[in-house]
mmCIF file of C-alpha atoms in Angstrom:
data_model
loop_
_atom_site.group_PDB
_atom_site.id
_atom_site.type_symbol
_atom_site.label_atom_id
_atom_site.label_comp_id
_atom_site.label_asym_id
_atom_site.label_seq_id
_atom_site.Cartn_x
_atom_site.Cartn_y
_atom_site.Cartn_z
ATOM 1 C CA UNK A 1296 0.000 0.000 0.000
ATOM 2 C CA UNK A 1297 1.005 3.794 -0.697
ATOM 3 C CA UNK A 1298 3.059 5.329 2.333
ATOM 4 C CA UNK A 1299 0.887 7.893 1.015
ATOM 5 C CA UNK A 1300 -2.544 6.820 1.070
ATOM 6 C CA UNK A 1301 -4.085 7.044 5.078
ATOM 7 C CA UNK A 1302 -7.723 5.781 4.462
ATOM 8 C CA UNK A 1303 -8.778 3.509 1.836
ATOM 9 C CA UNK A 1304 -12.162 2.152 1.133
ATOM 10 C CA UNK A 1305 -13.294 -0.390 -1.705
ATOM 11 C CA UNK A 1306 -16.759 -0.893 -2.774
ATOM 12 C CA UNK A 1307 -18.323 -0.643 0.959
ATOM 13 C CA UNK A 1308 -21.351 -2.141 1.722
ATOM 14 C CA UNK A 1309 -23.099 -2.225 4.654
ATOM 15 C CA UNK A 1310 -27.264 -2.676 5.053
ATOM 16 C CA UNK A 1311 -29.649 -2.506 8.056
ATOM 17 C CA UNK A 1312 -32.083 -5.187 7.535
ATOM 18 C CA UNK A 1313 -33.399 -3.477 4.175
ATOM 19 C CA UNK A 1314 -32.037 -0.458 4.679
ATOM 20 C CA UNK A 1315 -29.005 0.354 2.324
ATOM 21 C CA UNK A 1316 -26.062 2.931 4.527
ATOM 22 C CA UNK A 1317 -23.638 2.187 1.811
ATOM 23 C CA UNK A 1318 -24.185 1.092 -1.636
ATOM 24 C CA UNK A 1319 -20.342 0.627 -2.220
ATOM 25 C CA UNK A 1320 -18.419 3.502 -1.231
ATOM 26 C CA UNK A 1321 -14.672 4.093 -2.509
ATOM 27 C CA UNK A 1322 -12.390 6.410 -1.169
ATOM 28 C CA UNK A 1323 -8.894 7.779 -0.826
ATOM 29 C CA UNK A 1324 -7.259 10.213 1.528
ATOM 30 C CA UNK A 1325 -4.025 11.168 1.129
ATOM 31 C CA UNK A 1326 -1.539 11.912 4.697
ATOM 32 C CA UNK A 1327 -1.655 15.026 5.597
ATOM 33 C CA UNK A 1328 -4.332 16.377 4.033
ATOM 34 C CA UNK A 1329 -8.295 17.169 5.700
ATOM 35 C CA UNK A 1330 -10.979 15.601 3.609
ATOM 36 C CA UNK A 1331 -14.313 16.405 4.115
ATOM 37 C CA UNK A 1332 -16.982 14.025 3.905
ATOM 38 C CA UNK A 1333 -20.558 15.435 3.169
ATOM 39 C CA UNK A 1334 -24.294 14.405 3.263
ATOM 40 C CA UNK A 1335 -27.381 15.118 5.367
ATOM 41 C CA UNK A 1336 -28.395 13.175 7.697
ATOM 42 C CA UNK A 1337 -28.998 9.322 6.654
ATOM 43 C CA UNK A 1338 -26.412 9.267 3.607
ATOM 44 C CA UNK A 1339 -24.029 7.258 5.300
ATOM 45 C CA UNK A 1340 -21.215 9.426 6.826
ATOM 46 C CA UNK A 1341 -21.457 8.095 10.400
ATOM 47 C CA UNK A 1342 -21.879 4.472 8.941
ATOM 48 C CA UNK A 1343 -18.867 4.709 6.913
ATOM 49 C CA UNK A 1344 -16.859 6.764 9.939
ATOM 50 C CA UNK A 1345 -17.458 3.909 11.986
ATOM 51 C CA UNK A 1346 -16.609 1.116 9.640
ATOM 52 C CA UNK A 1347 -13.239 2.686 9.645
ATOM 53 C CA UNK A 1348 -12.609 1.903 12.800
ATOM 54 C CA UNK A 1349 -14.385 -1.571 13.004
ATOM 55 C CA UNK A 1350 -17.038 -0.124 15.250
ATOM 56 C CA UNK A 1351 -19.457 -1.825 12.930
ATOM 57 C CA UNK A 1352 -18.314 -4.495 10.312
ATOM 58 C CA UNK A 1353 -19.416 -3.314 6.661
ATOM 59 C CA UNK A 1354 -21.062 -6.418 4.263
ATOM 60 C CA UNK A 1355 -18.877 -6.124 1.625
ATOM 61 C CA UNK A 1356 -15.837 -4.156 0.272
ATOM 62 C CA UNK A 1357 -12.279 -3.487 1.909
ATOM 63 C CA UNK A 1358 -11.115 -1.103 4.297
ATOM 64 C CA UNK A 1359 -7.541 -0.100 4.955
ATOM 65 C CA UNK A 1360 -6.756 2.753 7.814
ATOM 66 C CA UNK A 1361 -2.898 3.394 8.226
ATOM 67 C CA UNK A 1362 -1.934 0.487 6.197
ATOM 68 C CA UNK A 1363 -3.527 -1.970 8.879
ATOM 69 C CA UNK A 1364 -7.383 -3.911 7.925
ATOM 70 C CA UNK A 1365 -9.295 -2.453 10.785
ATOM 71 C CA UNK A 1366 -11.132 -5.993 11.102
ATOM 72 C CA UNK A 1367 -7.693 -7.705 11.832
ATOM 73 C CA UNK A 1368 -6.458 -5.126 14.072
ATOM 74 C CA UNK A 1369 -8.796 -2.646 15.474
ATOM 75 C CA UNK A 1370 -6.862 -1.608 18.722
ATOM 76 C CA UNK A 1371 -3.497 -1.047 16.658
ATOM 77 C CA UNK A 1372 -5.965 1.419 14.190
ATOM 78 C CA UNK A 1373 -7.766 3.111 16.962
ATOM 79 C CA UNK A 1374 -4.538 3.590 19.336
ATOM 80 C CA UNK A 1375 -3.310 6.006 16.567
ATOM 81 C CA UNK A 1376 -6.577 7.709 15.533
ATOM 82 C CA UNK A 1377 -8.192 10.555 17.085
ATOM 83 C CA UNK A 1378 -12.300 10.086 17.022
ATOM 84 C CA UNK A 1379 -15.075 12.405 17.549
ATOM 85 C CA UNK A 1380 -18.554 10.300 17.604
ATOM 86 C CA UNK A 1381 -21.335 12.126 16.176
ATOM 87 C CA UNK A 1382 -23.229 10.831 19.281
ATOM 88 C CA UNK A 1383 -20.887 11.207 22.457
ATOM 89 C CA UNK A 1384 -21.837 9.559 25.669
ATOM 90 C CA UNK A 1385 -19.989 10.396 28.786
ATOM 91 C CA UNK A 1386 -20.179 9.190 32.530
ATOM 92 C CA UNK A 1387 -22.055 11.722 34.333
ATOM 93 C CA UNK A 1388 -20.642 11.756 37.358
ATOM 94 C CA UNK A 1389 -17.389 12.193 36.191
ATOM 95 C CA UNK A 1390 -16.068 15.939 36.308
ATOM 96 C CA UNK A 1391 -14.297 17.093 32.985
ATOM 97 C CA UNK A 1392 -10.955 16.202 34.444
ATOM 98 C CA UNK A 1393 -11.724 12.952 35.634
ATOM 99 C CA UNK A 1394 -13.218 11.982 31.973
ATOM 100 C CA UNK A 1395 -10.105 12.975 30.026
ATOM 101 C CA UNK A 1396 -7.735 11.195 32.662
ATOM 102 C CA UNK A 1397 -9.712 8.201 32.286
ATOM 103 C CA UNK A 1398 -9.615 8.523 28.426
ATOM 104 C CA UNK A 1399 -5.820 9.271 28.949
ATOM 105 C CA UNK A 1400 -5.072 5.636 30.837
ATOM 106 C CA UNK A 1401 -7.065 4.074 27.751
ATOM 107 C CA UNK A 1402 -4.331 5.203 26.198
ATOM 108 C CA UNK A 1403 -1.480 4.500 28.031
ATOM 109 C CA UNK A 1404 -1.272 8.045 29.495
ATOM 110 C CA UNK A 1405 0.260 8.868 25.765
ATOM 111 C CA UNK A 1406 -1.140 12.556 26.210
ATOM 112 C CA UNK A 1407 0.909 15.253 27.812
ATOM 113 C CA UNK A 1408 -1.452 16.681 30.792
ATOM 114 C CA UNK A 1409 -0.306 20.420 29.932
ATOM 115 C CA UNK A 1410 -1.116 19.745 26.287
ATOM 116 C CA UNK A 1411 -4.743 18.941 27.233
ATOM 117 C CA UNK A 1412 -4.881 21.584 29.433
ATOM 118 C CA UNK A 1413 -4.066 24.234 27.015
ATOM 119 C CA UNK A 1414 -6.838 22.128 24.434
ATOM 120 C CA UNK A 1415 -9.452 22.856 27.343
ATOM 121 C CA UNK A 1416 -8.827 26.096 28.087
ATOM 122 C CA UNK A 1417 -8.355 27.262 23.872
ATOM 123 C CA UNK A 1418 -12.095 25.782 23.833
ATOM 124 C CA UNK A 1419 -13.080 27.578 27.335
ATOM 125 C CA UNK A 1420 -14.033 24.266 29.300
ATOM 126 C CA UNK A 1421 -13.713 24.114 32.478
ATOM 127 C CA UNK A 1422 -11.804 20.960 33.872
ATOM 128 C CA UNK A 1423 -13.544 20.594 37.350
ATOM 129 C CA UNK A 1424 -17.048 20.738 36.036
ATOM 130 C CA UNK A 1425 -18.998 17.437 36.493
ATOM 131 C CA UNK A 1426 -20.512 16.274 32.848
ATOM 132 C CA UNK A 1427 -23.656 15.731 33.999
ATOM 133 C CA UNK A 1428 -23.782 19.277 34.755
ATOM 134 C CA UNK A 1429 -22.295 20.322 30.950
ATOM 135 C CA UNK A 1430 -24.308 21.691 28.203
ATOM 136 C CA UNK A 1431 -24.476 20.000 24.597
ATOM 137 C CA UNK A 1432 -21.703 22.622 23.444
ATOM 138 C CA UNK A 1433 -19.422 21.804 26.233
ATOM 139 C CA UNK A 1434 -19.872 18.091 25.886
ATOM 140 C CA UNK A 1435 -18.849 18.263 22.301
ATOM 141 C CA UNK A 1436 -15.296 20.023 23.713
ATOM 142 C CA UNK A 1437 -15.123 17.378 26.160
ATOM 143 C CA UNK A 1438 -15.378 15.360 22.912
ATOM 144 C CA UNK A 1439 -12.862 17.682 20.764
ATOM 145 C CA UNK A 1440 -10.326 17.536 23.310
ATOM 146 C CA UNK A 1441 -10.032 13.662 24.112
ATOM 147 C CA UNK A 1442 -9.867 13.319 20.410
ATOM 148 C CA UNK A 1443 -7.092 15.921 19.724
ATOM 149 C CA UNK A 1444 -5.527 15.334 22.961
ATOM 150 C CA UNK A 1445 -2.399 12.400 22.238
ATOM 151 C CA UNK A 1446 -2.049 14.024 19.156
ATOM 152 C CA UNK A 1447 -2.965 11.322 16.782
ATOM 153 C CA UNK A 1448 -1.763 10.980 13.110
ATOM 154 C CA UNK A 1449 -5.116 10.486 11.831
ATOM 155 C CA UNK A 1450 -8.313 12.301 13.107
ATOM 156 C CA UNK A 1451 -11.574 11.019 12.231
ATOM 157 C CA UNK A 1452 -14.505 13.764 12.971
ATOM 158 C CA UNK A 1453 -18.252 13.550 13.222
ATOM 159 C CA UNK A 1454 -19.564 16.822 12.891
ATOM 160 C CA UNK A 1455 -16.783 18.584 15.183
ATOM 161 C CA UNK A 1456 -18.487 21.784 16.060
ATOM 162 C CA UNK A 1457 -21.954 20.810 16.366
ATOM 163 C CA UNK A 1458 -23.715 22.631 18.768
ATOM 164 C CA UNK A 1459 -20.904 24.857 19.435
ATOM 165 C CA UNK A 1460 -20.915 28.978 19.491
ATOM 166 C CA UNK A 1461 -19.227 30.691 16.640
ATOM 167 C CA UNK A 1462 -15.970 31.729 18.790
ATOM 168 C CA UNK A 1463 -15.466 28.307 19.193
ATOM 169 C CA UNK A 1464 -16.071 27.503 15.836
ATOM 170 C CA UNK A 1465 -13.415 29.504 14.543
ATOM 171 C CA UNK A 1466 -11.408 27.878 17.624
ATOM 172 C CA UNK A 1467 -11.815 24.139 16.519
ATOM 173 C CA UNK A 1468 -11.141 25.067 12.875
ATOM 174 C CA UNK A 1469 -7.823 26.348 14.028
ATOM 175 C CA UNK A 1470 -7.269 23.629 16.151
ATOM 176 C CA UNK A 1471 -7.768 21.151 12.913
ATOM 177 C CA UNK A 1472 -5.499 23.433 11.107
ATOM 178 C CA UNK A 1473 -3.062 23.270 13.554
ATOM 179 C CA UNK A 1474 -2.999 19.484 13.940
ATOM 180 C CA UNK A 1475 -2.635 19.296 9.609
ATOM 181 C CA UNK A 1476 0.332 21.611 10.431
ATOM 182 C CA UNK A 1477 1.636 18.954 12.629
ATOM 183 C CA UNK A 1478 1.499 16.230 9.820
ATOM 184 C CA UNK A 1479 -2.070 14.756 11.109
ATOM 185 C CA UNK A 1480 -4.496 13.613 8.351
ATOM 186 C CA UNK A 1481 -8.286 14.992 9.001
ATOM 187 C CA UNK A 1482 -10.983 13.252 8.060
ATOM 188 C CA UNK A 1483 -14.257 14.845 9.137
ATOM 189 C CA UNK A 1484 -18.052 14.655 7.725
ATOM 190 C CA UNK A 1485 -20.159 18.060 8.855
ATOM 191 C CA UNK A 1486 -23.098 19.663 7.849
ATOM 192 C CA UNK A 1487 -21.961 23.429 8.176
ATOM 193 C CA UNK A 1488 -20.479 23.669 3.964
ATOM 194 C CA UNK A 1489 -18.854 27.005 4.668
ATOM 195 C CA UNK A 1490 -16.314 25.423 7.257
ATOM 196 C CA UNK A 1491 -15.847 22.625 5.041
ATOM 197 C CA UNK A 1492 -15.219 25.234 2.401
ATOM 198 C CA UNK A 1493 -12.927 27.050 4.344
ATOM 199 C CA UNK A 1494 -10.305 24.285 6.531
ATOM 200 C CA UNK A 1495 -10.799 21.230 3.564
ATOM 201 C CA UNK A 1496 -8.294 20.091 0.705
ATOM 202 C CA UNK A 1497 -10.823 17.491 -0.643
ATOM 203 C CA UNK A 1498 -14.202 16.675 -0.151
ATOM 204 C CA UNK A 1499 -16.404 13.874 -0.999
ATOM 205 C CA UNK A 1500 -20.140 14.507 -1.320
ATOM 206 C CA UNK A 1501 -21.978 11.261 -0.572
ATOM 207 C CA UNK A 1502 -25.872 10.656 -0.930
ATOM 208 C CA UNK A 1503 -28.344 7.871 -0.486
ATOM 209 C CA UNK A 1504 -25.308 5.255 0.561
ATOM 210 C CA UNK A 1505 -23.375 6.458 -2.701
ATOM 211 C CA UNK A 1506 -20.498 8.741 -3.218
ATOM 212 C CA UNK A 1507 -21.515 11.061 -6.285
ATOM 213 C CA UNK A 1508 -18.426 13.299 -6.675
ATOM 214 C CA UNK A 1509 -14.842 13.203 -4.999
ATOM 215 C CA UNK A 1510 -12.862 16.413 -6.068
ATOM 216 C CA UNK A 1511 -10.280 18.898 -4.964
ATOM 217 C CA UNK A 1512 -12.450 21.379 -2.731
ATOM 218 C CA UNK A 1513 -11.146 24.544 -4.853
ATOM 219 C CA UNK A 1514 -11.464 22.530 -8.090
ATOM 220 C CA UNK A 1515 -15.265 22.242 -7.250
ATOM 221 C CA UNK A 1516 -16.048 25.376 -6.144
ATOM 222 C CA UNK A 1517 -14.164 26.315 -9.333
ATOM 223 C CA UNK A 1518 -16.271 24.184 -11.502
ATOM 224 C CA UNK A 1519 -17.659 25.918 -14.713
ATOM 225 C CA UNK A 1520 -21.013 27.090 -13.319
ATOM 226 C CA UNK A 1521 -21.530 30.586 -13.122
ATOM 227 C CA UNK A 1522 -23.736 33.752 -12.242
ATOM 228 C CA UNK A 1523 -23.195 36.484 -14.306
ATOM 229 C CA UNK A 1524 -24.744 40.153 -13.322
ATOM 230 C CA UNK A 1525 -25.222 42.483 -16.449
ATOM 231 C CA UNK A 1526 -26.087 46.121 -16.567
ATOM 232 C CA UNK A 1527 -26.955 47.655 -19.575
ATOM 233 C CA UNK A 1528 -26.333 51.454 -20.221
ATOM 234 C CA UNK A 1529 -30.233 51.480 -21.716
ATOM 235 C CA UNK A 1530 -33.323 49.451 -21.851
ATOM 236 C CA UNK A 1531 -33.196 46.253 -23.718
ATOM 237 C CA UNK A 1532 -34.553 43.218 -24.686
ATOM 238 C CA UNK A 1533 -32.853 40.034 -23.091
ATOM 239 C CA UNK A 1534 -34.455 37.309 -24.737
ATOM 240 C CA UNK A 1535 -31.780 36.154 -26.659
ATOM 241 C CA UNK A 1536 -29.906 35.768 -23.860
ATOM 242 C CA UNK A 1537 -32.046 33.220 -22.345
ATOM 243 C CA UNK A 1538 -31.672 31.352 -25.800
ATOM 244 C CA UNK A 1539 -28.325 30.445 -25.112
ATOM 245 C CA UNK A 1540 -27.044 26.767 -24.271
ATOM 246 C CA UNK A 1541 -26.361 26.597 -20.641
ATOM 247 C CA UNK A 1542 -27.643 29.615 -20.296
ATOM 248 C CA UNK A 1543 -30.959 30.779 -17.964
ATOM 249 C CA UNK A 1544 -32.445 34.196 -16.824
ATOM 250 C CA UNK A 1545 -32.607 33.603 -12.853
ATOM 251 C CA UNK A 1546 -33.549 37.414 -12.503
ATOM 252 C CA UNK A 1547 -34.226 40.691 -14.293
ATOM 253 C CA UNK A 1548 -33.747 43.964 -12.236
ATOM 254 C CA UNK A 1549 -35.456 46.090 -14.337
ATOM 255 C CA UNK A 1550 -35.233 46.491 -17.898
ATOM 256 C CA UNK A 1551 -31.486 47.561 -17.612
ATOM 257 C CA UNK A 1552 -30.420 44.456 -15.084
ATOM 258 C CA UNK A 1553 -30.543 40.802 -15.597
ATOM 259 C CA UNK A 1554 -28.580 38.034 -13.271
ATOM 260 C CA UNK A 1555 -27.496 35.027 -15.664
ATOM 261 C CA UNK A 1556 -26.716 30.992 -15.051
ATOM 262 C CA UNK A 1557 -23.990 30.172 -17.249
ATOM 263 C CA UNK A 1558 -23.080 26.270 -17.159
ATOM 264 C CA UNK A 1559 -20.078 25.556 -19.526
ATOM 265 C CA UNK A 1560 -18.017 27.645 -21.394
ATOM 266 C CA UNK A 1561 -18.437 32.188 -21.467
ATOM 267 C CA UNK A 1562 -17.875 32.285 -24.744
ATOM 268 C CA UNK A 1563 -21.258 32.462 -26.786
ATOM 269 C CA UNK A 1564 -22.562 34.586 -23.714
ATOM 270 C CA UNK A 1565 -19.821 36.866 -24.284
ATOM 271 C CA UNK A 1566 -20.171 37.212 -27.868
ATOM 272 C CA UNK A 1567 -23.669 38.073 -27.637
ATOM 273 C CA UNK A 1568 -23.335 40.828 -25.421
ATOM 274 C CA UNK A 1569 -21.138 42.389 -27.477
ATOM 275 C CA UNK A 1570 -23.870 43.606 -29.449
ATOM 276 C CA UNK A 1571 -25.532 45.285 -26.335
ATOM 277 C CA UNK A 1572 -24.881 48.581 -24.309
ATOM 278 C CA UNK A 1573 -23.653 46.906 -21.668
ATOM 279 C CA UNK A 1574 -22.385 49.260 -19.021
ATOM 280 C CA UNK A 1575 -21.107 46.766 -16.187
ATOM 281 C CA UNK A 1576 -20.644 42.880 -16.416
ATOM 282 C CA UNK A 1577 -19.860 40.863 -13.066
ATOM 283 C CA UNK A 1578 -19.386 37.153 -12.603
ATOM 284 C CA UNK A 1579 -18.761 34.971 -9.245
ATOM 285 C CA UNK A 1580 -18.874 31.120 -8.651
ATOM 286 C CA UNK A 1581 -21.107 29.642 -6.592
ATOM 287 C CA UNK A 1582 -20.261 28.422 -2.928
ATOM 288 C CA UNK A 1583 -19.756 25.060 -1.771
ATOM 289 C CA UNK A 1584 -23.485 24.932 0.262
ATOM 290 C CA UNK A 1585 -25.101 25.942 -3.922
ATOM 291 C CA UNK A 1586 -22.660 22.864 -5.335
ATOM 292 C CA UNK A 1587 -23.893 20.268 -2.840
ATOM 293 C CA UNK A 1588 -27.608 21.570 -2.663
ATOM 294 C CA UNK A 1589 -27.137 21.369 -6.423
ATOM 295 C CA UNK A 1590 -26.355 17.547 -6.248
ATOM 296 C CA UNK A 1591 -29.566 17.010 -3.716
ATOM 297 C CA UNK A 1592 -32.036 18.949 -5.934
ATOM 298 C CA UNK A 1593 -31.228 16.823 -8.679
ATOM 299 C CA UNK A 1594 -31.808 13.674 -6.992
ATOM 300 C CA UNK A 1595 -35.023 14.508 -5.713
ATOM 301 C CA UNK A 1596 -35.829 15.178 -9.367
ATOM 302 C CA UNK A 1597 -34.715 11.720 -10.321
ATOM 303 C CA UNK A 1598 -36.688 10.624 -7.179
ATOM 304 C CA UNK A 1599 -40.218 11.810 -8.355
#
């Protein structure tokens, strides 16, 4: 196997009584790099998070994590991975101390005490606080920080700052960049697209069980679908705009403003409104959030 290849999946399968999760799912991440893994709820992200780990065995297809088959050798896979559960349970009586000490003799007391310390107090938790006494927000730290803490090579997150305020937000994306920095690989699946967007070298977009793209994260949002803004110097008559392949009128201003689609090449566009008064011409890509909500409108389509 590649030196350079972290995670590795092979036509996964993996059904709930008639219930599909994963209708084989392939993947590679590469070391070093965060890969973001994205789907509402019920595509398959926390099924296929967990079969990395051998938390659940999938049907069908291979798995490889670090080189080692997670079904062969679980604890050697888990001892050097870093996991966030979408759904975290916690002793309650524990304080917040207590917890992470306990997570930290799971480990062989591999973490550095002053290192988790410095984790808590980045993400404002406060150590002697009993859990049962925590919010959802600071139960998701607790979370962030026993995952983060031994500084694991590969990170595997379930929706990492769910339910958390937007300073801490911002404080758990730096965190993630931090621990790329430090030669970790991230693998997380969340629903917020502008993070994703913002901290991600890849993503994979995953619906219904079935991953439907895999790209570089700028390369999609790059993709040749545009919105173009046109203002002409006079009133005109757009209709032959709208006549264009790939082309479609999403809104007219007035008789002197019209917002464009353009899928595919600017070229005929272009050339068209050269034979207008056009007095300003502006174009911008779309976000991540419009590329996957793109994907999911389209399959609803198919659905009907």
């Amino acid at each position: 196997m590649d030196q350079n290849i972290v995670i590795t999946t092979q036509g996964l399968t993996k059904s709930y009584g008639h219930v599909h999760a994963l209708q084989g799912v392939t993947l590679e991440v590469r070391r070093g790099e965060v890969f973001g893994f994205l789907g509402p709820n019920g595509a398959g992200k926390t099924t296929a998070i967990r079969c990395l780990l051998d938390l659940i065995r999938p049907n069908g297809g291979t798995v490889r994590v670090l080189g080692l088959n997670p079904q062969a050798d679980p604890l050697a896979v888990r001892a050097r991975a870093g996991y966030l559960p979408g759904e975290l349970r916690l002793e309650d009586n524990m304080t917040v101390e207590g917890a992470l000490r306990f997570f930290n003799r799971l480990r062989n007391n591999k973490a550095e005490w002053n290192f988790t310390r410095r984790l808590a107090e980045r993400l404002d938790l406060d150590l002697k606080t009993p859990i049962k006494n925590l919010s959802k927000g600071n139960k998701q730290k607790v979370g962030l920080v026993q995952a983060l803490m031994h500084r694991p090579e590969l990170l595997l997150l379930d929706e990492p700052t769910l339910g958390l305020d937007p300073l801490i937000q911002q404080e758990t994306l730096r965190l993630i960049r931090e621990a790329k920095a430090e030669g970790a690989t991230v693998f997380l699946s969340s629903h917020i697209l502008s993070e994703v967007q913002e901290i991600t070298d890849h993503v994979a977009i995953i619906r219904q069980g079935l991953v439907v793209e895999v790209a570089e994260t700028a390369a999609l949002i790059n993709r040749a679908l545009r919105r173009a803004r046109v203002r002409f110097r006079q009133p005109v008559d757009s209709t032959a705009l709208a006549n264009l392949p790939g082309v479609k009128i999403l809104a007219r201003d007035d008789s002197t403003g019209v917002l464009i689609q353009v899928e595919g090449e600017m070229d005929s566009l272009i050339k068209t409104l050269a034979a207008y008064p056009v007095s300003d011409f502006e174009t911008e890509r779309p976000s991540l959030e419009e590329i996957f909500l793109t994907y999911y409108e389209s399959s609803r389509k198919e659905d009907k």
